[in-house]
Short mmCIF file of C-alpha atoms and ligand atoms in Angstrom, two decimals:
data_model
loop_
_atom_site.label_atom_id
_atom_site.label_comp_id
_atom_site.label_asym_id
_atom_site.label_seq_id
_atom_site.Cartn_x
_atom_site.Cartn_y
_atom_site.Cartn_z
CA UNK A 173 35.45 -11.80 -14.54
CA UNK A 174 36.07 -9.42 -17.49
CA UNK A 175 36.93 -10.90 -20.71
CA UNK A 176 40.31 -10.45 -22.10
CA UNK A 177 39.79 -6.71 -24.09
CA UNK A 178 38.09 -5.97 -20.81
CA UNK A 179 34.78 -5.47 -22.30
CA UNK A 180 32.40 -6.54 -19.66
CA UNK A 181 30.31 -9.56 -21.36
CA UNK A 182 26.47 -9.45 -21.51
CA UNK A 183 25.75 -11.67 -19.07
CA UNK A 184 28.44 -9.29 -16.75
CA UNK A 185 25.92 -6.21 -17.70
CA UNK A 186 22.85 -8.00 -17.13
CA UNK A 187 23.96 -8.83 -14.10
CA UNK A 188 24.93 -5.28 -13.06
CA UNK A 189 21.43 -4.51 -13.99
CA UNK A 190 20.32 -6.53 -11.41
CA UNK A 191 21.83 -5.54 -8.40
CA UNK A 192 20.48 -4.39 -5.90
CA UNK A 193 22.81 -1.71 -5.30
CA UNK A 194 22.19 -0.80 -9.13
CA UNK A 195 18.16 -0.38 -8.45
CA UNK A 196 18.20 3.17 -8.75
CA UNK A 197 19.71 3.38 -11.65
CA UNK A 198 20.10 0.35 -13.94
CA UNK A 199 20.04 2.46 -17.12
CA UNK A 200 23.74 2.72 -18.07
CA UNK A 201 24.17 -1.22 -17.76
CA UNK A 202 21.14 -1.67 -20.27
CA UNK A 203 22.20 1.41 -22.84
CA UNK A 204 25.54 -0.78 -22.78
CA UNK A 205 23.74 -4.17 -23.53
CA UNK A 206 21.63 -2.46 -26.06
CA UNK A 207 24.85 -1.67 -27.84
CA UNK A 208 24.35 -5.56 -29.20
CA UNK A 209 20.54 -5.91 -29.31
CA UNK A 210 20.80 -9.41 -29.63
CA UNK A 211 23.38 -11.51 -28.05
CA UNK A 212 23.61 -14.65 -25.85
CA UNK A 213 24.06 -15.63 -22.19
CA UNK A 214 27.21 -18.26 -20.92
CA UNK A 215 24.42 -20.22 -19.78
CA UNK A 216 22.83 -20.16 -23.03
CA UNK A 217 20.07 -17.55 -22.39
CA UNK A 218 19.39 -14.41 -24.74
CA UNK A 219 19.34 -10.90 -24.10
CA UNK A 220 17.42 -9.00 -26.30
CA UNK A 221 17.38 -4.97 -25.48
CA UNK A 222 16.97 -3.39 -28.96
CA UNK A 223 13.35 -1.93 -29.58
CA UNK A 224 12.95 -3.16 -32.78
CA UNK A 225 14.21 -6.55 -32.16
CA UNK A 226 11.93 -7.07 -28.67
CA UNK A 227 8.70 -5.24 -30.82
CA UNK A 228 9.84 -8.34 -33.68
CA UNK A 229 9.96 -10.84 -30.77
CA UNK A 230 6.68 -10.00 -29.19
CA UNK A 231 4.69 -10.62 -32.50
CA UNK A 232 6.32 -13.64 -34.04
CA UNK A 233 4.41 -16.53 -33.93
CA UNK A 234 7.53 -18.91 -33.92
CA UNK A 235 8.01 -17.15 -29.86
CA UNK A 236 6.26 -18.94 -27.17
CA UNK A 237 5.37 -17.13 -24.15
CA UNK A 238 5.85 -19.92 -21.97
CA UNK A 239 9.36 -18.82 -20.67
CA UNK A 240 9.49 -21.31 -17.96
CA UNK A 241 11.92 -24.40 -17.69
CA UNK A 242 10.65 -27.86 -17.64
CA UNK A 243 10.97 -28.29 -14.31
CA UNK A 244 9.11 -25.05 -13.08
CA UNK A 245 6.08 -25.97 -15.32
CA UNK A 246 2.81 -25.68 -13.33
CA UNK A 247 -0.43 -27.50 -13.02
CA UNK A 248 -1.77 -24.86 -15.40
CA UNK A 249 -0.22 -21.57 -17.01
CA UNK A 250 -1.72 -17.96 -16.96
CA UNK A 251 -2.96 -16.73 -20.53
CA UNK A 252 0.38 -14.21 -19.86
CA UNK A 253 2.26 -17.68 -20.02
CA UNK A 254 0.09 -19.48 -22.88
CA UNK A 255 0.56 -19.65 -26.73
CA UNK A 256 -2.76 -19.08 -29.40
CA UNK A 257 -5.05 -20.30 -29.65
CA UNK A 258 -5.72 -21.16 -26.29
CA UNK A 259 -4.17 -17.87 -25.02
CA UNK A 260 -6.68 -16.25 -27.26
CA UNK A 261 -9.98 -17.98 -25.84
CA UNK A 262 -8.83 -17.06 -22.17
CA UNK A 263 -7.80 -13.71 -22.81
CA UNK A 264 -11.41 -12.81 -24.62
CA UNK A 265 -13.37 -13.93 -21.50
CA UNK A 266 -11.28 -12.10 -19.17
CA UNK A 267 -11.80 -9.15 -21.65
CA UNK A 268 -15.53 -9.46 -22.09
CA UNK A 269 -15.54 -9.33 -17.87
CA UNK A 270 -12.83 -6.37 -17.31
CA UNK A 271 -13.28 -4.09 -20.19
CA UNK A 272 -16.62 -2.72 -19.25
CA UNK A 273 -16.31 -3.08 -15.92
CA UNK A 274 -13.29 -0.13 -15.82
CA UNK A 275 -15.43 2.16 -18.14
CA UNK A 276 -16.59 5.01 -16.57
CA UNK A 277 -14.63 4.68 -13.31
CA UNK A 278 -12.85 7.82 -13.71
CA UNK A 279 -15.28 9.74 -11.04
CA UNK A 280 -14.77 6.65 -8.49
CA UNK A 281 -10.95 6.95 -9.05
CA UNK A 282 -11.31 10.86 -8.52
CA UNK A 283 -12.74 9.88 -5.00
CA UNK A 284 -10.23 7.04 -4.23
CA UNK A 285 -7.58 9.39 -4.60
CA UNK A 286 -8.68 12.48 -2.73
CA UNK A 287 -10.02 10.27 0.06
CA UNK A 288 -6.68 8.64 0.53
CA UNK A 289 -4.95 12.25 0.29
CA UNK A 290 -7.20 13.69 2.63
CA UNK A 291 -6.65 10.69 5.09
CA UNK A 292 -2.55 10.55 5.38
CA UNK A 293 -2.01 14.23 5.55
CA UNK A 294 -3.91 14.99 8.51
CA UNK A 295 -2.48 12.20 9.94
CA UNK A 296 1.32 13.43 8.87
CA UNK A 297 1.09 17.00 7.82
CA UNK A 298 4.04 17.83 5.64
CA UNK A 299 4.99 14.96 5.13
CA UNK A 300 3.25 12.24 2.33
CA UNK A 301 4.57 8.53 1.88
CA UNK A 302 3.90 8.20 -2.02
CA UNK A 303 4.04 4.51 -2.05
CA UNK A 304 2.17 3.40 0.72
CA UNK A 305 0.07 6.22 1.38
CA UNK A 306 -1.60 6.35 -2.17
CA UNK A 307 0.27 4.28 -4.81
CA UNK A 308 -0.38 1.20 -3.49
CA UNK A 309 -3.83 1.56 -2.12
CA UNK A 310 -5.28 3.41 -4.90
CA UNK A 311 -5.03 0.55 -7.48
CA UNK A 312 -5.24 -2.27 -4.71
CA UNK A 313 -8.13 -0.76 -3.75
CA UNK A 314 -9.50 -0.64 -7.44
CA UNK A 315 -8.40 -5.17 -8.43
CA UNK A 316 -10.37 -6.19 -5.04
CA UNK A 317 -13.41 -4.00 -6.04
CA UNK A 318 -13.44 -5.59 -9.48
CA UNK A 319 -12.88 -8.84 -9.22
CA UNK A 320 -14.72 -9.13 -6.45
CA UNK A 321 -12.73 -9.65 -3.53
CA UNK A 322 -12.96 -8.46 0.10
CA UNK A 323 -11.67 -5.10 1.27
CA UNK A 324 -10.61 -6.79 4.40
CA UNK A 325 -8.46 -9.51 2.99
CA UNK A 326 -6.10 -7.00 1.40
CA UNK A 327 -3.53 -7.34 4.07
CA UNK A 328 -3.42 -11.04 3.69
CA UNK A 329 -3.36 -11.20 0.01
CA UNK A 330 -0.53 -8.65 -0.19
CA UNK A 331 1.60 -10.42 1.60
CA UNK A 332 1.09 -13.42 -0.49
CA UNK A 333 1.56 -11.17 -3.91
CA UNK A 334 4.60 -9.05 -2.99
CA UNK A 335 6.44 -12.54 -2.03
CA UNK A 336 5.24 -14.01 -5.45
CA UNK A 337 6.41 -11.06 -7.48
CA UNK A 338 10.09 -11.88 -6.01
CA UNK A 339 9.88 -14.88 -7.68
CA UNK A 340 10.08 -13.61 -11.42
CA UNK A 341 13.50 -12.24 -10.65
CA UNK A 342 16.02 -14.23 -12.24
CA UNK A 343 16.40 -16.92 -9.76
CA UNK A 344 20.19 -16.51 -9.30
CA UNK A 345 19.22 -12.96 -7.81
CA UNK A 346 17.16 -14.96 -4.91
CA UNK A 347 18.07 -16.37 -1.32
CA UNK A 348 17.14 -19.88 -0.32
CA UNK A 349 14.85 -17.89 2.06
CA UNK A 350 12.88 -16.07 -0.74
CA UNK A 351 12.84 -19.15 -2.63
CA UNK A 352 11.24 -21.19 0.35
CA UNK A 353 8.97 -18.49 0.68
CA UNK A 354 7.82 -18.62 -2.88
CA UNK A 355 6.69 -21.96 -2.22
CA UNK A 356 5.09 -21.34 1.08
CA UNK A 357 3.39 -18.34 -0.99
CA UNK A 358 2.08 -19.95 -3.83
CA UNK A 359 0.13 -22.80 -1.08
CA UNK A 360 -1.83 -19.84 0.44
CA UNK A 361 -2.89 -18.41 -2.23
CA UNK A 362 -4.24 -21.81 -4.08
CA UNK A 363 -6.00 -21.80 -0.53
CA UNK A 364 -6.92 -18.46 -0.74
CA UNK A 365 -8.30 -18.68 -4.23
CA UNK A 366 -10.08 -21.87 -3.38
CA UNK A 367 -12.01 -20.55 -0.19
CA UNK A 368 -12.87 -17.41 -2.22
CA UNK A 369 -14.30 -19.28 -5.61
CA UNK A 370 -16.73 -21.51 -2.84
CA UNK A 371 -17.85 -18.59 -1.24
CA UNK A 372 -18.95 -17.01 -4.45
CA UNK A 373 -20.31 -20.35 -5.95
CA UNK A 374 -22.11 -20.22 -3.00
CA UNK A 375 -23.21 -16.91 -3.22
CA UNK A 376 -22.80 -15.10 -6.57
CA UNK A 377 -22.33 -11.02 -7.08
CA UNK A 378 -21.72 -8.52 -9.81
CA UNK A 379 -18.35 -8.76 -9.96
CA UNK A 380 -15.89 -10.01 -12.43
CA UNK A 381 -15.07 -13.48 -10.58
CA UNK A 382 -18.65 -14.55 -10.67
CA UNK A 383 -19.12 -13.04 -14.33
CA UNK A 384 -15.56 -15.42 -15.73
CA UNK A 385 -17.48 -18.45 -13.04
CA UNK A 386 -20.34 -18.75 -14.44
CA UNK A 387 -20.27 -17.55 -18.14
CA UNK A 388 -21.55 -14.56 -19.93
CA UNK A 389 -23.15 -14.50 -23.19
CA UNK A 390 -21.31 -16.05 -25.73
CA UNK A 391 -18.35 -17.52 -22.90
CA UNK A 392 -18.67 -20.32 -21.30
CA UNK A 393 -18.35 -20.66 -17.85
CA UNK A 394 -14.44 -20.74 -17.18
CA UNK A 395 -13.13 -24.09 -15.46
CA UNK A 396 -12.33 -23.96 -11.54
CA UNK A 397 -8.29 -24.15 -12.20
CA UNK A 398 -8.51 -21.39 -15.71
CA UNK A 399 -10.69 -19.79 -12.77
CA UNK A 400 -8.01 -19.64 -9.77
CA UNK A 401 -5.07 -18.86 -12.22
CA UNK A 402 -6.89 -15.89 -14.18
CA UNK A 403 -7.78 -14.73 -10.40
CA UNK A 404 -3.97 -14.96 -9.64
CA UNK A 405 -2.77 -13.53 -12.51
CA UNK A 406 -5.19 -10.37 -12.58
CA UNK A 407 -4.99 -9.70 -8.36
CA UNK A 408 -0.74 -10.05 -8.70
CA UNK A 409 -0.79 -7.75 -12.19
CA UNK A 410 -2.73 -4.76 -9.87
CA UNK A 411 -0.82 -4.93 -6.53
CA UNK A 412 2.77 -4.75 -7.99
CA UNK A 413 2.67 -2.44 -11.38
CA UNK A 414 0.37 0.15 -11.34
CA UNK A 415 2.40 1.04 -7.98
CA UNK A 416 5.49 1.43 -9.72
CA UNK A 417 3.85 3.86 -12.26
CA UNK A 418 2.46 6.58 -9.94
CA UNK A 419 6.14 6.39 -7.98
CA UNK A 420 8.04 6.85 -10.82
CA UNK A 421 6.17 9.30 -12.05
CA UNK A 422 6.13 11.22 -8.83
CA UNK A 423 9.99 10.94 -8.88
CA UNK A 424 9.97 12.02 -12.90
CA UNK A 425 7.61 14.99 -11.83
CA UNK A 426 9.78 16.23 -8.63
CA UNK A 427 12.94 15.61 -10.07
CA UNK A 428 11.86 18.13 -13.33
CA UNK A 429 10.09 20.97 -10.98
CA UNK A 430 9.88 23.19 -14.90
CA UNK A 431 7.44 20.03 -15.80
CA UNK A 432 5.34 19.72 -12.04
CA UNK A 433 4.72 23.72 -12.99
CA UNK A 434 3.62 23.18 -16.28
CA UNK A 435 1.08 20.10 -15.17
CA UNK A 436 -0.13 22.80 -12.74
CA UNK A 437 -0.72 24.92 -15.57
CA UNK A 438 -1.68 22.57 -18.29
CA UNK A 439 -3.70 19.61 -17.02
CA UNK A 440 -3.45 17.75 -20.30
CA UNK A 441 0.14 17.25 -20.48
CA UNK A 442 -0.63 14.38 -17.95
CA UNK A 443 -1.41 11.95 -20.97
CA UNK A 444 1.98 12.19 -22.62
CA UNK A 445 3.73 12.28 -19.61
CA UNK A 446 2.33 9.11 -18.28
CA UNK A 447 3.63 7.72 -21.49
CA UNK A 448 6.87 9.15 -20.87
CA UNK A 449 7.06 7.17 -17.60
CA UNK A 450 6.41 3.86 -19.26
CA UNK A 451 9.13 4.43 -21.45
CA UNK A 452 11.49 6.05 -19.22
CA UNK A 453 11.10 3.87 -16.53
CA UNK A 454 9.21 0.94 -16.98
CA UNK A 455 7.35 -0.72 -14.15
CA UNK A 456 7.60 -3.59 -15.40
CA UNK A 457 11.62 -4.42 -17.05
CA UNK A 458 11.77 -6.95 -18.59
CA UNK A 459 9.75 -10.67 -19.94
CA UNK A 460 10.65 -13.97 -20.82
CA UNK A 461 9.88 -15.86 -24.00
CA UNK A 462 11.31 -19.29 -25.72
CA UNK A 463 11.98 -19.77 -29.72
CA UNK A 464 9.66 -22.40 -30.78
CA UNK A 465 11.87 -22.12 -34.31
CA UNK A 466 15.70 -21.17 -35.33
CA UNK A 467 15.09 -17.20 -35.58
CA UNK A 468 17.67 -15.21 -37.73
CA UNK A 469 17.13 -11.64 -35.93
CA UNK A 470 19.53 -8.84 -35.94
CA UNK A 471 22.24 -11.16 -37.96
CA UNK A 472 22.15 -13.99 -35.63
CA UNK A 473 20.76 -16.70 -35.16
CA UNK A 474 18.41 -17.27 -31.73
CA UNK A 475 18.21 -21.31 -32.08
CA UNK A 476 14.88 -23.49 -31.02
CA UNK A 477 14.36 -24.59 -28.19
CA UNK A 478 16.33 -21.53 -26.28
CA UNK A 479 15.13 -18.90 -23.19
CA UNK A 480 14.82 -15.50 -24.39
CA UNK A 481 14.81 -12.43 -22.27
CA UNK A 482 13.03 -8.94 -23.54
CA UNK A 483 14.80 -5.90 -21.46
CA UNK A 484 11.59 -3.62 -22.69
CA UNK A 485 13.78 -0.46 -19.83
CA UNK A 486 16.50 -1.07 -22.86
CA UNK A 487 14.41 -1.57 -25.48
CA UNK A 488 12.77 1.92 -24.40
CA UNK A 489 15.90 3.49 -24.04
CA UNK A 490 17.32 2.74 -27.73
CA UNK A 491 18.95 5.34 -29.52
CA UNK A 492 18.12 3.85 -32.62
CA UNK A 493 14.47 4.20 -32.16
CA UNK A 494 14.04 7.37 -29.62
CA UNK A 495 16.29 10.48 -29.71
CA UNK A 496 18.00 11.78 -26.69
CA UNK A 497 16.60 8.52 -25.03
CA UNK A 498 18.11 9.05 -21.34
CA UNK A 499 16.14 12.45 -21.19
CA UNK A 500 12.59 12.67 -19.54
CA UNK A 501 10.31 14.83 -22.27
CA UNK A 502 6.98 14.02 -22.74
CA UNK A 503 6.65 16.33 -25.84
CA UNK A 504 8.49 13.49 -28.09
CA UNK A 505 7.11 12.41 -30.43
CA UNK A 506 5.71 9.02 -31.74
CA UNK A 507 6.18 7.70 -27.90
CA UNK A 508 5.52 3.69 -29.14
CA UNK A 509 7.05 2.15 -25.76
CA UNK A 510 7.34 -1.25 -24.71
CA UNK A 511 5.65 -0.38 -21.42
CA UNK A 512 2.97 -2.84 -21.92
CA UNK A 513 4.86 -5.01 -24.11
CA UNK A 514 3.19 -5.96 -27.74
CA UNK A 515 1.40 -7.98 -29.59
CA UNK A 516 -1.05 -10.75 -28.41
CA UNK A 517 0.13 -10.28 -24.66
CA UNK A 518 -0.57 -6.79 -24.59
CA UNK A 519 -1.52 -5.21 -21.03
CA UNK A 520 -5.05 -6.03 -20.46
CA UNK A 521 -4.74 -3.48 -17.37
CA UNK A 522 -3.40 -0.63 -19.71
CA UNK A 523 -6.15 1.70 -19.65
CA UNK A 524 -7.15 1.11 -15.87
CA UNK A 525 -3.37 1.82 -15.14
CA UNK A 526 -3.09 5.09 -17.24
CA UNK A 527 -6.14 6.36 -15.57
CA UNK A 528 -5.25 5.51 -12.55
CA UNK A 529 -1.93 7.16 -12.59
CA UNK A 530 -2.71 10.14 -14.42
CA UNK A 531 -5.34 11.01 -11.66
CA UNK A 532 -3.11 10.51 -9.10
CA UNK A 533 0.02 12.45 -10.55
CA UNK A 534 -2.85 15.06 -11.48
CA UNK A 535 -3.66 15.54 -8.17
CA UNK A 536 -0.39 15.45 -6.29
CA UNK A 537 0.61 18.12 -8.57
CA UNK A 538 -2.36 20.38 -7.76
CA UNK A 539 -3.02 19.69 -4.22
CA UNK A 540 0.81 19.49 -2.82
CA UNK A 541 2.24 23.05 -2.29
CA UNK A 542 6.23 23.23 -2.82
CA UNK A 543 6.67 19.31 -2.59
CA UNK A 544 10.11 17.87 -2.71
CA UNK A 545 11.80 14.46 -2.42
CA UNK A 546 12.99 13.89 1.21
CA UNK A 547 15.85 11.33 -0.28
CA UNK A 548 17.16 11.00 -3.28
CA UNK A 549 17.14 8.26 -4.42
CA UNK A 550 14.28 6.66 -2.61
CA UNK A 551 14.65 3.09 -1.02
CA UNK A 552 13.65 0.54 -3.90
CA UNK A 553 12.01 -2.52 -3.40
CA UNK A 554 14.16 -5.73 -3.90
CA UNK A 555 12.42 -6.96 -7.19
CA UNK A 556 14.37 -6.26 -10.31
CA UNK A 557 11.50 -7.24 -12.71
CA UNK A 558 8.54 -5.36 -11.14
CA UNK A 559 11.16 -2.07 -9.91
CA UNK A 560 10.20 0.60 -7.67
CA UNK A 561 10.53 2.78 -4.60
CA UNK A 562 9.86 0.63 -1.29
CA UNK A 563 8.70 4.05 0.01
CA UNK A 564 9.14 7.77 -1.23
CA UNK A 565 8.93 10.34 1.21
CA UNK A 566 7.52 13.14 0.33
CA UNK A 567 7.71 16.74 1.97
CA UNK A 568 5.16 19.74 1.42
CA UNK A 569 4.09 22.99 2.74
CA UNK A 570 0.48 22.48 2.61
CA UNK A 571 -2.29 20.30 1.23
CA UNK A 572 -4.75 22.12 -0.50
CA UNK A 573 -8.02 20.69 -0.24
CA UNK A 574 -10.24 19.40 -2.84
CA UNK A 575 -13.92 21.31 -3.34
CA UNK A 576 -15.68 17.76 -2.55
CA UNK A 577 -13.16 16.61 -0.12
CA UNK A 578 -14.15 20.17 2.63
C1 HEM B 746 1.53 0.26 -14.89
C2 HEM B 746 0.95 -0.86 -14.78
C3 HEM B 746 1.19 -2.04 -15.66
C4 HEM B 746 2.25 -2.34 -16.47
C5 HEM B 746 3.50 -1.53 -16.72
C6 HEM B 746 1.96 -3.62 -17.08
C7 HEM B 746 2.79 -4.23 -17.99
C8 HEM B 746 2.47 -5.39 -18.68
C9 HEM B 746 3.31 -6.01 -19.67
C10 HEM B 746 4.69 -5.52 -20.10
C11 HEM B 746 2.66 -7.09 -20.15
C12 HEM B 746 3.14 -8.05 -21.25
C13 HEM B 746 3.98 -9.16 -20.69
C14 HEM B 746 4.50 -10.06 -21.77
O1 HEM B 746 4.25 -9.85 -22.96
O2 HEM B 746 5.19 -11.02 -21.41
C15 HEM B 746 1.41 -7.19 -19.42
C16 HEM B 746 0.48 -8.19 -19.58
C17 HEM B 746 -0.63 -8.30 -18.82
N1 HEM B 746 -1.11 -7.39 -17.89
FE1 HEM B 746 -0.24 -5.68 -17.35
N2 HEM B 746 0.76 -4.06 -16.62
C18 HEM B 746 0.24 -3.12 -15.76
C19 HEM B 746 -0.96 -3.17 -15.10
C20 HEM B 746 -1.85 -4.18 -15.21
C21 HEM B 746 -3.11 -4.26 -14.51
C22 HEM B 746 -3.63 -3.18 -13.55
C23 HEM B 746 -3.69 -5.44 -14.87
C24 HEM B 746 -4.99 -6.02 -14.46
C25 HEM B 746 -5.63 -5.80 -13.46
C26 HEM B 746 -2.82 -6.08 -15.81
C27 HEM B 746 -3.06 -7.30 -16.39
C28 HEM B 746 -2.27 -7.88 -17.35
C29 HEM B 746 -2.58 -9.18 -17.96
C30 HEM B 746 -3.77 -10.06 -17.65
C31 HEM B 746 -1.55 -9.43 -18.88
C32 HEM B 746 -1.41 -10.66 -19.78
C33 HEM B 746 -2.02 -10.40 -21.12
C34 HEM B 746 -1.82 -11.56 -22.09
O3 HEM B 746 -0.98 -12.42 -21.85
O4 HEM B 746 -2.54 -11.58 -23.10
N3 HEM B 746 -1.71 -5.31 -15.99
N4 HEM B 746 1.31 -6.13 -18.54
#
């Protein structure tokens, strides 16, 4: 229902945003909402979508990043979930584990993605599935190599993630089925987690489970439920984002053929255009906070004790803070995005996911002679928060092959 002016009301826009049928393109509902950065929700909720507002938000101490109701509250949160200092004492031992275990893994990356080239197009010349053909293995491949867990279980742990990820949509946006398979979802994966941590009690390895299980240098060993929620958190954060980023920049790339040429010619411009993808479409949307304070922000007032959400895709897109926002050039300047949010909760996976993507968008623009989209817009997965293709098709003439990979 329209209000009386026939202005659509935020929470009408927001929900437009969310539709399925408005997957491809949610952008004109957010530019609208970001029209009043700040406003409220009927039921009470706030939508925040202007960039300096959300950047305020995401470094004010008086925000809690536990955006959950009472009633959802688990046995224990995720650091993504938890408020200093404690947020700060898990977030240094999973950084002390995953920070130098991603340097110098540029060369194995290099491999990982020519390999999985190689492999699909002689199965299916002429024709590439982005998604599941190389986005999703490539950094899949990657979280179960670091953390330590087995190759083989993939199948069975994807499952598990892609039904969790469903579950940070806005609940309204979610059948009884979905929900019913959240729960079922979250009980094998505590059983999952739990048969993998005795395994590796049992038998410890170089990896970064057994490094956060049993302490390293100044860290202590981290307790079994920190242990199985960290686990949860990191596996989930690389099946269903890094994804997103290599298919929407693969869309970005064949949708502007002038900037797949100049790639060709100029292998640098990868770096900004990676961070043009972030901002230009997110893989990630949107978070959740709550006001631990009454916060006077953008002349209102956001009062204690309410849900906040941060649309970072609007927040990206604000003409008050990036020029000619709804265009794709990754020659602006001063690209700050929201991609991976701000502050204290800043992506601990940003580097490995930049790397990641700008060797694969490196090499599909090298390797793939005259590529095109086969449809236009893909098929996008259901999630609203975590947005993407399902699948994107992708036609060529020819696959030219790597030095190493003939
Ligand atoms: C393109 C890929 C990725 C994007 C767009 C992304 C985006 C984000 C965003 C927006 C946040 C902040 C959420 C908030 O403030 O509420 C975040 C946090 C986080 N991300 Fe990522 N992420 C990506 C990949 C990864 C990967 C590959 C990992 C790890 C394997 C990872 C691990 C984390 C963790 C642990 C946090 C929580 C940090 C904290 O609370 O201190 N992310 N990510």
């Amino acid at each position: 229902m329209t209000s009386t002016t026939q202005q659509p009301t935020a929470s009408e826009l927001f929900a437009q945003a969310l539709r399925y049928e408005n997957r491809a393109d949610p952008y004109p509902y957010f530019a609208q909402l970001c029209r009043r950065p700040v406003v409220p929700e009927e039921n009470g909720t706030w939508l925040v979508s202007g960039y300096h507002e959300i950047s305020q938000l995401l470094r004010d101490p008086r925000v809690s990043a536990d955006r959950l109701r009472q009633e959802q509250q688990p046995i224990r949160k995720s650091l993504l979930m938890e408020d200093a200092p404690r947020h700060d004492q898990l977030r240094h031992q999973v950084t002390e584990q995953f920070v130098p275990r991603i340097m110098g893994l540029r060369d194995h990356i290099d491999d990982l993605v020519t390999g999985l080239l190689d492999a699909h197009t002689s199965r299916r010349p002429g024709q590439l599935d982005v998604v599941g053909d190389l986005a999703y293995p490539l950094p899949v491949t990657l979280i179960c190599e670091l953390l330590g867990v087995p190759r083989e279980d993939e199948p069975v742990f994807g499952s598990i993630a892609r039904r969790l990820t469903r579950g940070l949509d806005p609940v309204e946006t979610q059948t009884e089925d979905e929900l019913r398979e959240l729960h079922e979802a979250r009980d094998e994966l505590v059983h999952y987690l739990e048969g993998l941590i005795a395994d590796r009690q049992a038998a410890p390895a170089d990896d970064l489970l057994s490094g956060l299980m049993f302490g390293q240098g100044s860290d202590a060993p981290m307790d079994p439920i920190d242990l199985r929620v960290t686990l949860a958190l990191l596996l989930i954060a690389g099946h269903e984002t890094t994804v997103n980023l290599i298919a929407n920049g693969t869309l970005a790339l064949l949708r502007h053929p002038d900037l797949l040429a100049r790639l060709r010619a100029e292998p640098d411009l990868v770096t900004p255009l990676v961070e043009e993808v972030l901002r230009y479409d997110p893989p990630v949307q949107m978070s959740g906070r709550s006001t631990l304070a009454d916060i006077d922000l953008a002349g209102t007032t956001i009062p204690k004790g309410s849900r906040v959400r941060l649309l970072l895709a609007a927040g990206n897109r604000d003409p008050r803070r990036f020029s000619d926002p709804d265009r794709f050039l990754p020659d602006r300047p001063d690209n700050a995005h929201l991609g991976f949010g701000g502050g204290i909760h800043y992506c601990i996976g940003a580097t490995l996911a930049r790397t990641e993507a700008q060797i694969a968008l490196t090499a599909l623009a090298r390797r793939l002679a005259s590529p095109g989209l086969v449809a236009d817009p893909p098929p996008y997965r259901e999630n609203a928060i975590l947005r993407g293709p399902d699948r994107l098709m992708v036609s060529f003439d020819r696959l030219t092959p790597e030095p190493r990979s003939v």
